[in-house]
PDB file of C-alpha atoms in Angstrom:
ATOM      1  CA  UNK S 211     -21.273   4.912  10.245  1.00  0.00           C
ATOM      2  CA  UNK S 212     -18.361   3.095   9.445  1.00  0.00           C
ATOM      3  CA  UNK S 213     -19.175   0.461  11.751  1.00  0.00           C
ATOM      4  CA  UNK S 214     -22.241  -0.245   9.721  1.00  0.00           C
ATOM      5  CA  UNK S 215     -20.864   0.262   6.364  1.00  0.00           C
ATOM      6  CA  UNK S 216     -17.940  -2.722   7.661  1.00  0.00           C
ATOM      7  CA  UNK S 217     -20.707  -4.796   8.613  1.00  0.00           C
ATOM      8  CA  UNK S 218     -22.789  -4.637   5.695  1.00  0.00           C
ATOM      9  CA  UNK S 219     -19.703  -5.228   3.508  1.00  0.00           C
ATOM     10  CA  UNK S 220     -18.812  -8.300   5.608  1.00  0.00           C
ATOM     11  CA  UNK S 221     -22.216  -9.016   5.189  1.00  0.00           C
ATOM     12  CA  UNK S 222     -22.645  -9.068   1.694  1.00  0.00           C
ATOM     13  CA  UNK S 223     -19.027 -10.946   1.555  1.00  0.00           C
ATOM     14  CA  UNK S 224     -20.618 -13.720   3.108  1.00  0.00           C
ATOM     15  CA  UNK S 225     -23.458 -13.574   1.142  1.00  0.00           C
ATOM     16  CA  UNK S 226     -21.735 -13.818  -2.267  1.00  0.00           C
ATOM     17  CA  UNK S 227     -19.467 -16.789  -0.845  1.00  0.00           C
ATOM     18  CA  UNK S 228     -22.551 -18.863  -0.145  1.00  0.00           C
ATOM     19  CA  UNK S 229     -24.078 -17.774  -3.412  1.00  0.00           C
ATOM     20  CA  UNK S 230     -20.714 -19.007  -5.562  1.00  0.00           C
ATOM     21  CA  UNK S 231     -20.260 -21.927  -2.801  1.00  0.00           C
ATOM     22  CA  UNK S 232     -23.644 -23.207  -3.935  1.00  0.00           C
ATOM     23  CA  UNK S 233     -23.250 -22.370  -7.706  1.00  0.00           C
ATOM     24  CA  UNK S 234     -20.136 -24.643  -7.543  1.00  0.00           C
ATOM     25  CA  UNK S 235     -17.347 -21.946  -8.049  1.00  0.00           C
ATOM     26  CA  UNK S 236     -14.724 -21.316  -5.345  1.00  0.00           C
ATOM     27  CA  UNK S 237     -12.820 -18.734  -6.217  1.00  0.00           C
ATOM     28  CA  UNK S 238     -13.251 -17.026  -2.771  1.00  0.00           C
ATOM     29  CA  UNK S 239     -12.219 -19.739  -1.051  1.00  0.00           C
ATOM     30  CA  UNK S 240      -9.058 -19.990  -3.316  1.00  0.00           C
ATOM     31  CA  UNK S 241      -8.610 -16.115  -2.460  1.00  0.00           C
ATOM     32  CA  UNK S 242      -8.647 -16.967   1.132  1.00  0.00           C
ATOM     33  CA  UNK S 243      -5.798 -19.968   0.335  1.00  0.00           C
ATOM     34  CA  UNK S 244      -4.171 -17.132  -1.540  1.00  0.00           C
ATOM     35  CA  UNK S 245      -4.153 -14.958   1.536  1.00  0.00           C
ATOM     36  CA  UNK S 246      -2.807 -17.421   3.923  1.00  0.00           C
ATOM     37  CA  UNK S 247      -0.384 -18.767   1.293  1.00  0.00           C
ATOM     38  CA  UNK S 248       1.569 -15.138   1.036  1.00  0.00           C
ATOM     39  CA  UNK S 249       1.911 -14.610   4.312  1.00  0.00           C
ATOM     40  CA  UNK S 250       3.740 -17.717   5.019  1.00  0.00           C
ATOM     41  CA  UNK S 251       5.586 -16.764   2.192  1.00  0.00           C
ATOM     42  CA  UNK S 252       6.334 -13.289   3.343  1.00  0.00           C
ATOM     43  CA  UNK S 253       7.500 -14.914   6.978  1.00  0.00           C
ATOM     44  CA  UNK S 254      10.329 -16.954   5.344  1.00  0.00           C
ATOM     45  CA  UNK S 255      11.141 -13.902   3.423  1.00  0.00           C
ATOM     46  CA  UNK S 256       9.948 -14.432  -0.005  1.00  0.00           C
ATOM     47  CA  UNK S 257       8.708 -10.997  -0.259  1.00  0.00           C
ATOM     48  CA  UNK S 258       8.015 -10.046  -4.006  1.00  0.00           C
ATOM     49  CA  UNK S 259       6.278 -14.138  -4.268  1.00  0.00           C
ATOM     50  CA  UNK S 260       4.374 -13.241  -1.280  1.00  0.00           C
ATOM     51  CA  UNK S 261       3.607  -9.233  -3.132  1.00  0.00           C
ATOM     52  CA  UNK S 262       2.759 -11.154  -5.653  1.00  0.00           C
ATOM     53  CA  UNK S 263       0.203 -13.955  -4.565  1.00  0.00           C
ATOM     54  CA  UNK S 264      -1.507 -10.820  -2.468  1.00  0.00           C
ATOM     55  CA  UNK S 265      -2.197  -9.048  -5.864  1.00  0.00           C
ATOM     56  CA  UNK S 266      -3.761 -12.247  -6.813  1.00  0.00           C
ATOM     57  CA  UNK S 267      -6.069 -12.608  -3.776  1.00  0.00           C
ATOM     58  CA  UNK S 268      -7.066  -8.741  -4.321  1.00  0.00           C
ATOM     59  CA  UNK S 269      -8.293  -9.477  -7.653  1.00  0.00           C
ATOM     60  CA  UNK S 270     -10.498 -12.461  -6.930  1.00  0.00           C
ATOM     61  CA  UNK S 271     -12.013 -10.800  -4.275  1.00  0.00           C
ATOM     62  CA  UNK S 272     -12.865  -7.773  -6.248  1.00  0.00           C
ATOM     63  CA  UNK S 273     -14.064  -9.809  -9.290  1.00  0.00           C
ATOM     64  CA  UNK S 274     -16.754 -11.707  -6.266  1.00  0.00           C
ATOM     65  CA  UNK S 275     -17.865  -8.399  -5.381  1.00  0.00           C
ATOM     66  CA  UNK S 276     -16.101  -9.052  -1.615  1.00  0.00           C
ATOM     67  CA  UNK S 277     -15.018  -5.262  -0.624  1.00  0.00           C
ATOM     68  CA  UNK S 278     -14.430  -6.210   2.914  1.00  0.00           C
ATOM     69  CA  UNK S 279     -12.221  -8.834   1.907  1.00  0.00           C
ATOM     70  CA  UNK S 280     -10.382  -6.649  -0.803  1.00  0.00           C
ATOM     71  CA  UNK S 281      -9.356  -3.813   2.476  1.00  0.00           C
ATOM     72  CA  UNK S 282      -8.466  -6.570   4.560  1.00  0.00           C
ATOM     73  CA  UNK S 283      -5.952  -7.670   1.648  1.00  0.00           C
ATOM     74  CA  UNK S 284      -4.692  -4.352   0.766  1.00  0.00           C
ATOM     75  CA  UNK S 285      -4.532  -4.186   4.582  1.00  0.00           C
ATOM     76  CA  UNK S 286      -2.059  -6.885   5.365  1.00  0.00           C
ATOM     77  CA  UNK S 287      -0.146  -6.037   2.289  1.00  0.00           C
ATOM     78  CA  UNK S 288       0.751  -2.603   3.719  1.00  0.00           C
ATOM     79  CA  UNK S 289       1.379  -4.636   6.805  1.00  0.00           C
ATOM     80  CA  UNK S 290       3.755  -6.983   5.275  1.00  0.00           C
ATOM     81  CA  UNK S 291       5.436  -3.572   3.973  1.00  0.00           C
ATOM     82  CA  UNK S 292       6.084  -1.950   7.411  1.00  0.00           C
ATOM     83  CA  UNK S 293       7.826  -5.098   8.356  1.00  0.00           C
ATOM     84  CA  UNK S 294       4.772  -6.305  10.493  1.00  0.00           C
ATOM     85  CA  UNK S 295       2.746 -10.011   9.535  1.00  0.00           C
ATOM     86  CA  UNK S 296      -0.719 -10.110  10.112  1.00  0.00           C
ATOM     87  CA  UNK S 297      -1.192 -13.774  10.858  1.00  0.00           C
ATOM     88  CA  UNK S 298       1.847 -14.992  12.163  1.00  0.00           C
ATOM     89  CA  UNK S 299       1.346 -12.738  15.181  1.00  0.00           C
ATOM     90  CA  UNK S 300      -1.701 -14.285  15.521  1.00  0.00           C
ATOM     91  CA  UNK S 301      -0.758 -17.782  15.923  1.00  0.00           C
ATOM     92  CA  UNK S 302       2.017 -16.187  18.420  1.00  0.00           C
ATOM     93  CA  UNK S 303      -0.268 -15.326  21.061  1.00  0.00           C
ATOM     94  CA  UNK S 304      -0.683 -17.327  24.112  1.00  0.00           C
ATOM     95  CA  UNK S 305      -4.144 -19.634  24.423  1.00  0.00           C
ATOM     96  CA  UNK S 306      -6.989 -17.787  26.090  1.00  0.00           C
ATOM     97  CA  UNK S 307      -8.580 -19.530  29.423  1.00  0.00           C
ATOM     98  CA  UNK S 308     -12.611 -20.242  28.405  1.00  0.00           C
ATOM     99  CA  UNK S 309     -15.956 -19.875  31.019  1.00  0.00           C
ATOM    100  CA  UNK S 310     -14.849 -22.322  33.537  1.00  0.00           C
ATOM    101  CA  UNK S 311     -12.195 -22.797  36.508  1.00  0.00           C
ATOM    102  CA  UNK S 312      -8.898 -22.994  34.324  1.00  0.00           C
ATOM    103  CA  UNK S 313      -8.182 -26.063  36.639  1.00  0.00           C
ATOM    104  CA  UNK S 314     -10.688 -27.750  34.710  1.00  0.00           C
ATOM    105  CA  UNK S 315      -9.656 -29.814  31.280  1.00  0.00           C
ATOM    106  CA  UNK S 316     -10.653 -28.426  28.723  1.00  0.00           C
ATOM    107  CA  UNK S 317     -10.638 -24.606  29.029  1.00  0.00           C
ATOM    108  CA  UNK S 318      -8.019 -23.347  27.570  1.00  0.00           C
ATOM    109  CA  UNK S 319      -8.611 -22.790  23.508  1.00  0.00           C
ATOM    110  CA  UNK S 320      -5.631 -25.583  22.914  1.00  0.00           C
ATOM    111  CA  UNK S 321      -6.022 -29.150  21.908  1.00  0.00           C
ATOM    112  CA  UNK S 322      -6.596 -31.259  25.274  1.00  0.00           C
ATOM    113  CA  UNK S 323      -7.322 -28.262  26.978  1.00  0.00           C
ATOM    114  CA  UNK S 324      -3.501 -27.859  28.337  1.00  0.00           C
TER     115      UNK S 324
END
């Protein structure tokens, strides 16, 4: 059930981004920028900024009607409060060999497949 309740908020988050996309307004796009902007601040430390510009994201993506997107928010903010960063350890993991002989160019996820 709450499988299907994620997916039909993700769903509808997608939905109202293409709607406000196409009206001309961005403002969940900017949310997003708002999301990756405090956790770079939060890895260099700047933790109330980084409290701060989440709090910002949270709102936008409540006023767009994104649910989804508001948990995932209030998600990485707890995150960033249990010491932990949500997409910093991301870019920290290693590249991920593709469908194909990992001899081959151009498997691995990396530029120049190397």
């Amino acid at each position: 059930m709450l499988a299907a309740q994620g997916a039909l908020d993700s769903a509808a988050d997608l939905a109202g981004a293409a709607a406000m996309t196409a009206a001309g307004s961005l403002p969940f796009l900017h949310a997003e920028a708002l999301v990756v902007r405090a956790d770079l601040l939060s890895s260099i430390g700047a933790r109330p900024d980084a409290e701060q510009t989440f709090e910002q994201a949270r709102l936008i993506f409540r006023e767009c009607g994104a649910p989804a997107r508001v948990r995932h928010v209030e998600r990485v903010r707890t995150e960033l409060g249990e010491g932990r960063r949500h997409l910093t350890r991301a870019r920290q993991a290693p590249p991920r060999i593709c469908a194909g002989s990992p001899r081959q160019p151009g498997n691995l996820t990396e530029p120049g497949g190397r």
